[in-house]
Amino acid sequence: MTLNSIQAIPLKRSIMNLILLDLADIDADGYAWVRDPRRVRHLHEVHGVASGDELTLGILGGAIGRGRLISLGEHEACFEVIRLELSPPAPLPVHLVLALPRPRMLARSLEHVTALGVKHITLLHTRRVEKSYWQSPELAPGRIRDHLWLGLEQARDTVLPEVTLERRFKPFVEDRLPELLQGRRGLFAHPGMPSACPRGIGDDTLLLVGPEGGFIPYEVERLLDAGCQGVHLGERILRVETAVTALLARLF
Amino acid sequence: MTLNSIQAIPLKRSIMNLILLDLADIDADGYAWVRDPRRVRHLHEVHGVASGDELTLGILGGAIGRGRLISLGEHEACFEVIRLELSPPAPLPVHLVLALPRPRMLARSLEHVTALGVKHITLLHTRRVEKSYWQSPELAPGRIRDHLWLGLEQARDTVLPEVTLERRFKPFVEDRLPELLQGRRGLFAHPGMPSACPRGIGDDTLLLVGPEGGFIPYEVERLLDAGCQGVHLGERILRVETAVTALLARLF
């Protein structure tokens, strides 16, 4: 594949906001080698990228800066790292606990919330989560990491969120939740709660979002008992990915 | 296909919040006949739906109520409309002008914003919109209507948004925008603008959202000249579908 032939590839993503590099991608001379098929394909899909171009780079967990594309081949790309001087954007002060959504919704929700700056994500089993969702290949660590990585590249961030799986509701609520709520405000989104979701709070928050179909009454009671407050987003029923984005945008 | 065999179909959407009916679906005896493949398939995908079940129905542009499933066959379903007594939820006081996103993003964005209660949508050409997007089959009126319909069923709403296509930026800004801004606050989302997006405004608003890559400086100037205010959502770069949901949740 030559650079000329690349121009004819249909554009799937015409924008590349950031190329996120692992420290392991960078050699002793300050050159970064990108060799995984996803990122190389992504570079080829960017309209008109050619050797000599300056692009925005970030180091996983570290700084953001600029790099010059030295070569772009079929299987690898090489950058000269020019400077790394910016910090990644501030994270949101939230630990998000999400009832495990169906696989495609999970993938998109992870990308949305990572782009929005969430750094702590717990995927939780609740009564109305289909048990089969826990068998999904989307839960493999590599797949989760791919979605987080895409969210970071989208938002020009470098700090991977931490994702925890909680396959049982009761042990989570009894054993982990009290600790997670220390120093944090606990909110759970549930239709029909008396309070509307607050706006623009600066507090450290634990935010719980139920599955399609919501929490069951027993779960609502356990969350209230634990000291969480139930909030609603109005009378409309939203998909999980829409609701999570709306909640985060409204709270922070 | 029998009801028993249906139980084995993998669940794609286990929840059906509302079945939206056209007045034309209802016969003189008050029975509603659903015959389009999408809605019939949707009914089959709902776990455990069977004749005799009561479900939530809505009439396009009208009221919401309950209906009893009389029969569910391979190609049609019949409901007895029991009562129609609720009004649809309140719309958002916004006219959304969205630079035409790539087709898959358009589809999802239409579903998100319809579920959130937007009733006026203009899809606009701007410099950084790929011209090929205007050839997409997703722009066929039937396809657009399908996505709006899904958004309404998700949010238990019955009022279809109105969608207008504006294939040229300059005539839109010069000829249509001044009229759209009468009695409305004009806001456009653009990274780097000095003001953060305001929160919880009650005003009638015209909200413009640029394409991936943003408005070009000329477009920003034309929008400012027209009396619109530029607002930002922080330093993170969001995908159009995430940004639109975040903006609407923050504004209203």
XYZ file of C-alpha atoms in Angstrom:
504
model
C 0.000 0.000 0.000
C 1.455 3.371 -0.954
C 0.514 6.769 0.346
C -1.160 7.568 -2.963
C -3.439 4.576 -2.815
C -4.393 5.509 0.726
C -6.222 8.601 -0.478
C -8.850 6.362 -2.053
C -9.782 4.575 1.188
C -13.237 5.647 2.348
C -12.876 7.919 5.344
C -14.200 6.453 8.529
C -12.551 8.890 10.891
C -11.168 11.936 9.222
C -9.907 13.450 12.454
C -7.135 12.218 14.684
C -7.089 14.229 17.862
C -4.261 12.382 19.582
C -2.074 9.370 18.952
C -1.654 7.656 22.290
C 1.676 5.889 22.729
C 2.794 3.425 25.317
C 6.258 4.162 26.776
C 7.216 0.787 25.299
C 6.560 2.246 21.816
C 9.448 4.724 22.217
C 13.033 3.694 21.540
C 16.207 5.014 23.143
C 16.645 7.636 20.405
C 13.230 9.227 21.017
C 11.489 7.616 18.051
C 8.038 6.131 18.584
C 7.065 2.996 16.661
C 3.379 2.244 16.223
C 2.875 -1.359 15.143
C -0.561 -2.497 16.283
C -2.987 -2.880 13.358
C -5.680 -0.606 14.855
C -3.520 2.468 15.218
C -1.734 1.923 11.895
C -5.111 1.553 10.143
C -6.340 4.646 11.943
C -3.385 6.657 10.604
C -4.114 5.442 7.087
C -7.744 6.532 7.447
C -6.821 10.104 8.285
C -7.196 12.159 5.177
C -3.904 13.322 3.722
C -1.534 12.344 6.521
C 1.960 12.074 5.074
C 5.568 11.820 6.172
C 6.776 15.095 7.630
C 3.374 16.001 9.123
C 3.219 17.105 12.734
C 0.595 15.352 14.840
C -0.485 15.449 18.476
C 0.998 12.644 20.561
C 0.427 11.575 24.140
C 2.268 9.142 26.373
C 0.049 6.707 28.248
C -0.303 8.083 31.761
C 1.885 11.058 30.900
C 2.286 14.237 28.919
C 0.901 15.441 25.594
C 2.920 17.041 22.849
C 3.829 16.906 19.188
C 5.517 14.406 16.957
C 6.590 14.343 13.331
C 5.548 11.388 11.187
C 8.784 9.946 9.795
C 7.323 7.004 7.925
C 3.958 5.347 7.471
C 4.003 1.848 6.043
C 1.444 -0.898 5.769
C 2.352 -2.406 9.140
C 4.126 0.304 11.108
C 4.465 4.014 11.567
C 7.382 5.908 13.028
C 7.276 9.287 14.747
C 9.973 11.583 15.963
C 8.779 12.880 19.330
C 9.388 16.637 19.157
C 8.170 17.849 22.500
C 5.918 16.695 25.330
C 4.882 19.635 27.429
C 1.151 19.615 28.165
C -0.614 17.845 30.994
C -3.658 15.745 30.201
C -7.045 17.393 30.894
C -8.446 17.249 34.425
C -10.415 14.102 35.305
C -14.004 14.180 36.550
C -14.279 13.690 40.339
C -16.469 10.627 39.954
C -16.472 6.885 40.426
C -19.047 5.523 37.994
C -20.851 2.301 38.859
C -22.676 1.062 35.800
C -25.033 -1.902 35.729
C -23.472 -4.011 32.966
C -25.140 -2.953 29.691
C -25.556 -5.196 26.649
C -22.240 -5.583 24.817
C -22.574 -2.957 22.069
C -23.938 -0.436 24.548
C -21.061 -1.259 26.904
C -18.511 -0.560 24.182
C -19.987 2.823 23.326
C -20.606 3.766 26.963
C -16.964 3.066 27.826
C -15.846 5.334 24.988
C -18.262 8.125 25.986
C -17.402 8.140 29.679
C -13.666 7.850 29.064
C -13.834 10.808 26.680
C -15.770 12.735 29.331
C -12.987 12.141 31.873
C -14.230 9.329 34.132
C -11.250 7.497 35.706
C -12.951 4.901 37.908
C -15.549 2.553 36.458
C -17.212 -0.401 38.148
C -19.387 -2.718 36.042
C -22.005 -4.189 38.349
C -24.444 -7.048 38.178
C -28.006 -6.188 39.131
C -31.195 -8.187 38.858
C -32.182 -6.813 35.477
C -28.770 -7.343 33.867
C -29.005 -10.294 31.477
C -26.656 -12.950 32.889
C -25.403 -13.700 29.371
C -23.839 -10.233 29.181
C -21.151 -11.427 31.608
C -20.019 -13.966 28.991
C -19.500 -11.318 26.330
C -16.082 -11.096 24.630
C -16.399 -7.318 25.129
C -15.464 -7.928 28.780
C -12.025 -9.317 27.916
C -9.408 -6.932 29.349
C -7.964 -6.255 25.885
C -11.355 -5.295 24.454
C -12.163 -3.033 27.370
C -8.745 -1.428 27.024
C -9.365 -0.797 23.292
C -12.534 1.158 24.067
C -10.865 3.135 26.833
C -7.956 3.865 24.490
C -10.341 5.167 21.797
C -12.041 7.391 24.368
C -8.674 8.811 25.440
C -7.549 9.464 21.861
C -10.882 11.166 21.149
C -10.632 13.517 24.139
C -6.841 14.081 23.988
C -6.299 12.413 27.321
C -3.583 9.974 28.364
C -4.773 8.515 31.687
C -6.500 5.136 31.378
C -9.559 4.627 33.579
C -9.497 1.718 36.006
C -12.294 -0.783 35.372
C -13.516 -3.218 38.031
C -16.062 -6.007 37.527
C -18.559 -6.781 40.307
C -20.506 -9.886 39.364
C -22.707 -9.924 42.463
C -24.839 -7.059 43.739
C -25.105 -7.961 47.411
C -21.390 -8.382 48.212
C -20.737 -5.140 46.323
C -23.318 -3.191 48.299
C -22.417 -4.725 51.657
C -18.647 -5.015 51.419
C -17.358 -2.486 48.867
C -19.907 0.321 48.736
C -19.381 1.685 52.286
C -15.682 2.166 51.570
C -16.317 3.732 48.157
C -18.675 6.223 49.808
C -16.071 7.478 52.284
C -15.480 11.128 51.384
C -17.840 10.826 48.414
C -21.420 11.815 47.774
C -23.435 8.815 46.607
C -26.040 9.316 43.873
C -28.005 6.775 41.904
C -30.084 7.589 38.856
C -33.546 6.084 38.981
C -36.815 7.154 37.339
C -39.456 8.321 39.786
C -37.085 9.463 42.535
C -38.293 12.707 44.159
C -35.155 14.825 43.446
C -33.979 15.961 40.056
C -30.316 15.307 39.328
C -28.363 18.284 40.708
C -26.328 20.548 38.425
C -22.715 21.593 38.463
C -21.673 20.028 41.758
C -17.974 20.019 42.550
C -18.161 17.164 45.046
C -16.371 13.873 44.772
C -19.217 11.609 43.739
C -20.059 7.949 43.420
C -22.661 7.729 40.637
C -24.635 4.532 40.113
C -26.613 3.962 36.915
C -29.018 1.043 36.590
C -29.618 -1.292 33.658
C -32.295 -0.993 30.969
C -35.413 -1.551 33.023
C -33.826 0.073 36.085
C -32.926 -1.133 39.537
C -35.486 -3.370 41.276
C -37.117 -2.037 44.476
C -34.867 -4.221 46.674
C -31.782 -2.681 45.044
C -33.152 0.854 45.454
C -33.681 0.167 49.166
C -30.170 -1.217 49.619
C -28.676 1.862 47.913
C -30.772 4.204 50.067
C -29.759 2.245 53.186
C -26.117 2.675 52.200
C -26.589 6.446 52.224
C -26.978 7.077 48.491
C -29.519 9.577 47.185
C -31.786 8.670 44.265
C -32.089 11.266 41.501
C -34.069 11.417 38.278
C -33.433 12.973 34.877
C -37.054 13.782 34.061
C -39.879 11.653 32.761
C -38.108 10.471 29.626
C -36.597 6.990 29.646
C -33.113 7.167 28.190
C -30.788 4.483 26.913
C -27.903 3.781 29.257
C -25.316 5.458 27.029
C -27.448 8.586 26.648
C -28.310 8.687 30.355
C -24.703 8.320 31.506
C -23.487 11.137 29.270
C -26.419 13.347 30.312
C -25.820 12.672 34.025
C -22.097 13.423 33.837
C -22.648 16.602 31.806
C -25.246 17.812 34.253
C -23.374 16.932 37.454
C -19.897 18.269 36.552
C -42.452 -18.987 13.886
C -44.328 -19.780 17.073
C -44.219 -17.980 20.365
C -42.257 -20.858 21.859
C -39.530 -20.664 19.274
C -39.333 -16.928 19.852
C -37.956 -17.417 23.347
C -34.749 -18.734 21.817
C -34.035 -15.580 19.792
C -31.078 -13.720 21.283
C -32.311 -10.606 23.032
C -31.245 -7.422 21.358
C -33.607 -5.123 23.203
C -35.197 -6.678 26.206
C -37.195 -3.586 27.083
C -40.044 -2.029 25.150
C -40.922 1.296 26.706
C -43.639 2.283 24.231
C -45.151 0.955 21.033
C -45.760 3.946 18.834
C -48.769 3.609 16.537
C -49.819 5.682 13.591
C -53.519 6.611 13.599
C -53.688 4.650 10.340
C -52.774 1.501 12.339
C -56.059 1.665 14.272
C -59.265 0.271 12.811
C -62.826 1.459 13.388
C -63.299 -0.995 16.295
C -60.331 0.360 18.265
C -57.911 -2.432 17.360
C -54.385 -1.478 16.366
C -52.597 -3.536 13.713
C -48.801 -3.424 13.585
C -47.543 -4.782 10.281
C -44.174 -3.208 9.544
C -41.301 -5.691 9.938
C -39.287 -3.524 12.350
C -41.982 -3.206 14.986
C -43.131 -6.828 14.628
C -39.525 -7.999 15.012
C -39.113 -5.687 17.984
C -42.130 -7.262 19.691
C -40.667 -10.722 19.079
C -37.377 -9.623 20.648
C -39.022 -8.592 23.890
C -38.523 -11.342 26.401
C -41.702 -13.201 27.229
C -44.279 -10.974 25.545
C -47.424 -13.026 24.960
C -51.067 -12.584 23.990
C -53.028 -11.006 26.814
C -50.097 -8.855 28.034
C -50.698 -5.169 28.642
C -48.155 -2.862 27.052
C -47.666 0.896 26.809
C -48.938 2.371 23.543
C -48.752 5.836 22.086
C -50.451 7.448 19.112
C -48.144 9.374 16.803
C -48.551 13.044 17.715
C -51.076 12.169 20.412
C -51.710 10.523 23.749
C -50.071 7.638 25.593
C -51.913 4.780 27.239
C -52.226 1.027 27.497
C -53.118 -1.726 25.083
C -53.589 -5.473 25.346
C -51.731 -7.710 22.912
C -54.424 -9.788 21.184
C -52.194 -11.688 18.786
C -48.563 -11.754 17.723
C -47.801 -13.529 14.487
C -44.818 -13.659 12.207
C -45.937 -10.675 10.141
C -48.421 -8.763 12.264
C -49.467 -7.970 15.784
C -52.856 -6.839 16.994
C -53.591 -4.749 20.095
C -56.794 -3.754 21.770
C -56.368 -0.119 22.764
C -57.587 0.035 26.371
C -57.109 3.658 27.300
C -55.149 6.672 26.098
C -54.948 9.233 28.840
C -51.413 10.572 29.272
C -49.822 13.452 27.415
C -46.368 12.943 25.924
C -43.472 14.413 27.950
C -42.593 18.086 27.509
C -40.279 18.910 24.595
C -36.978 20.756 25.037
C -37.193 24.453 24.045
C -34.476 24.092 21.440
C -33.909 24.111 17.718
C -30.801 21.998 17.115
C -28.615 22.776 14.118
C -26.165 19.960 13.614
C -23.358 19.930 11.070
C -24.099 16.720 9.173
C -22.168 13.916 10.920
C -20.939 10.755 9.226
C -23.828 8.360 8.610
C -23.544 6.036 11.626
C -23.000 8.978 13.944
C -26.025 10.704 12.365
C -28.215 7.685 13.059
C -27.236 7.500 16.706
C -27.320 11.259 17.203
C -30.884 11.409 15.840
C -31.944 8.707 18.317
C -30.213 10.417 21.254
C -31.596 13.890 20.612
C -35.095 12.621 19.860
C -35.088 10.671 23.121
C -33.923 13.813 24.916
C -36.911 15.766 23.564
C -35.567 17.849 20.666
C -38.389 18.673 18.200
C -36.607 20.816 15.603
C -33.466 19.554 13.903
C -31.593 21.143 11.029
C -28.770 19.193 9.390
C -26.304 21.712 7.999
C -23.406 21.635 5.592
C -20.233 23.264 6.833
C -16.739 23.312 5.389
C -15.515 20.335 7.366
C -18.506 18.116 6.564
C -17.428 15.480 4.045
C -19.463 16.140 0.895
C -20.039 12.393 0.481
C -22.141 12.342 3.670
C -24.900 14.128 1.759
C -25.175 11.084 -0.541
C -25.746 8.692 2.370
C -28.846 6.473 2.315
C -29.261 7.464 6.000
C -30.615 10.804 4.737
C -33.602 9.218 2.985
C -36.771 10.463 4.726
C -37.779 6.893 5.649
C -34.434 6.175 7.290
C -34.458 9.443 9.218
C -38.012 8.704 10.344
C -36.962 5.240 11.568
C -34.320 6.759 13.845
C -36.692 9.417 15.144
C -39.296 6.713 15.758
C -36.804 4.637 17.774
C -35.907 7.701 19.842
C -39.586 8.353 20.569
C -40.270 4.727 21.553
C -37.200 4.792 23.825
C -38.307 7.954 25.651
C -42.063 7.226 25.665
C -42.798 10.196 23.471
C -45.177 10.492 20.519
C -44.272 13.769 18.804
C -41.958 13.367 15.805
C -39.220 15.973 15.447
C -39.142 17.991 12.245
C -35.912 17.558 10.309
C -34.692 20.079 7.730
C -31.662 19.693 5.464
C -29.519 22.724 4.655
C -26.954 21.778 2.053
C -25.251 25.188 1.896
C -23.846 27.124 4.840
C -23.997 30.675 3.462
C -27.667 30.761 2.396
C -28.570 29.183 5.733
C -26.689 31.788 7.755
C -27.806 34.731 5.638
C -31.397 33.823 4.834
C -32.704 31.412 7.471
C -30.682 32.039 10.615
C -31.958 35.576 11.367
C -35.533 34.317 11.367
C -34.663 31.271 13.495
C -33.039 33.584 16.043
C -36.168 35.680 16.542
C -37.234 35.140 20.126
C -34.429 32.605 20.620
C -31.015 32.706 22.235
C -28.361 31.576 19.761
C -25.510 29.399 21.037
C -22.878 27.506 19.124
C -20.525 24.979 20.666
C -16.914 25.498 19.696
C -13.677 24.587 21.464
C -11.669 27.569 22.657
C -14.601 29.990 23.001
C -14.228 32.161 26.120
C -17.529 31.190 27.832
C -18.356 27.796 29.264
C -21.708 26.351 28.173
C -24.319 27.744 30.605
C -26.351 25.420 32.841
C -30.060 24.978 33.321
C -31.290 27.835 31.134
C -35.002 27.975 30.473
C -34.719 30.113 27.345
C -35.851 29.159 23.890
C -32.535 28.353 22.278
C -31.032 27.761 18.870
C -28.055 25.464 19.433
C -25.497 24.904 16.686
C -23.003 22.053 16.879
C -20.107 21.812 14.421
C -18.680 18.764 12.647
C -15.741 16.622 13.734
C -12.902 19.099 13.352
C -15.164 22.017 14.264
C -16.361 25.118 12.461
C -13.751 26.966 10.404
C -12.855 30.538 11.497
C -15.028 32.040 8.718
C -18.043 30.094 9.999
C -17.366 31.140 13.592
C -17.299 34.801 12.455
C -20.564 34.483 10.520
C -22.266 32.918 13.552
C -20.952 35.656 15.847
C -22.072 38.305 13.323
C -25.547 36.779 13.346
C -25.732 37.319 17.094
C -24.902 33.821 18.314
C -22.671 33.240 21.323
C -19.861 30.683 21.200
C -19.610 28.348 24.183
C -17.220 25.541 25.079
C -17.595 22.291 27.003
C -14.088 22.221 28.467
C -10.789 21.181 26.985
C -11.845 17.661 26.016
C -12.718 17.020 22.378
C -15.934 14.992 22.247
C -17.543 13.027 19.449
C -20.571 14.756 18.001
C -23.047 12.336 19.581
C -21.444 12.700 23.013
C -21.169 16.482 22.697
C -24.795 16.945 21.637
C -26.126 14.885 24.530
C -23.806 16.663 26.974
C -24.828 20.113 25.691
C -28.553 19.391 25.894
C -28.260 17.857 29.378
C -26.297 20.837 30.608
C -28.460 23.538 29.008
C -31.935 22.232 29.911
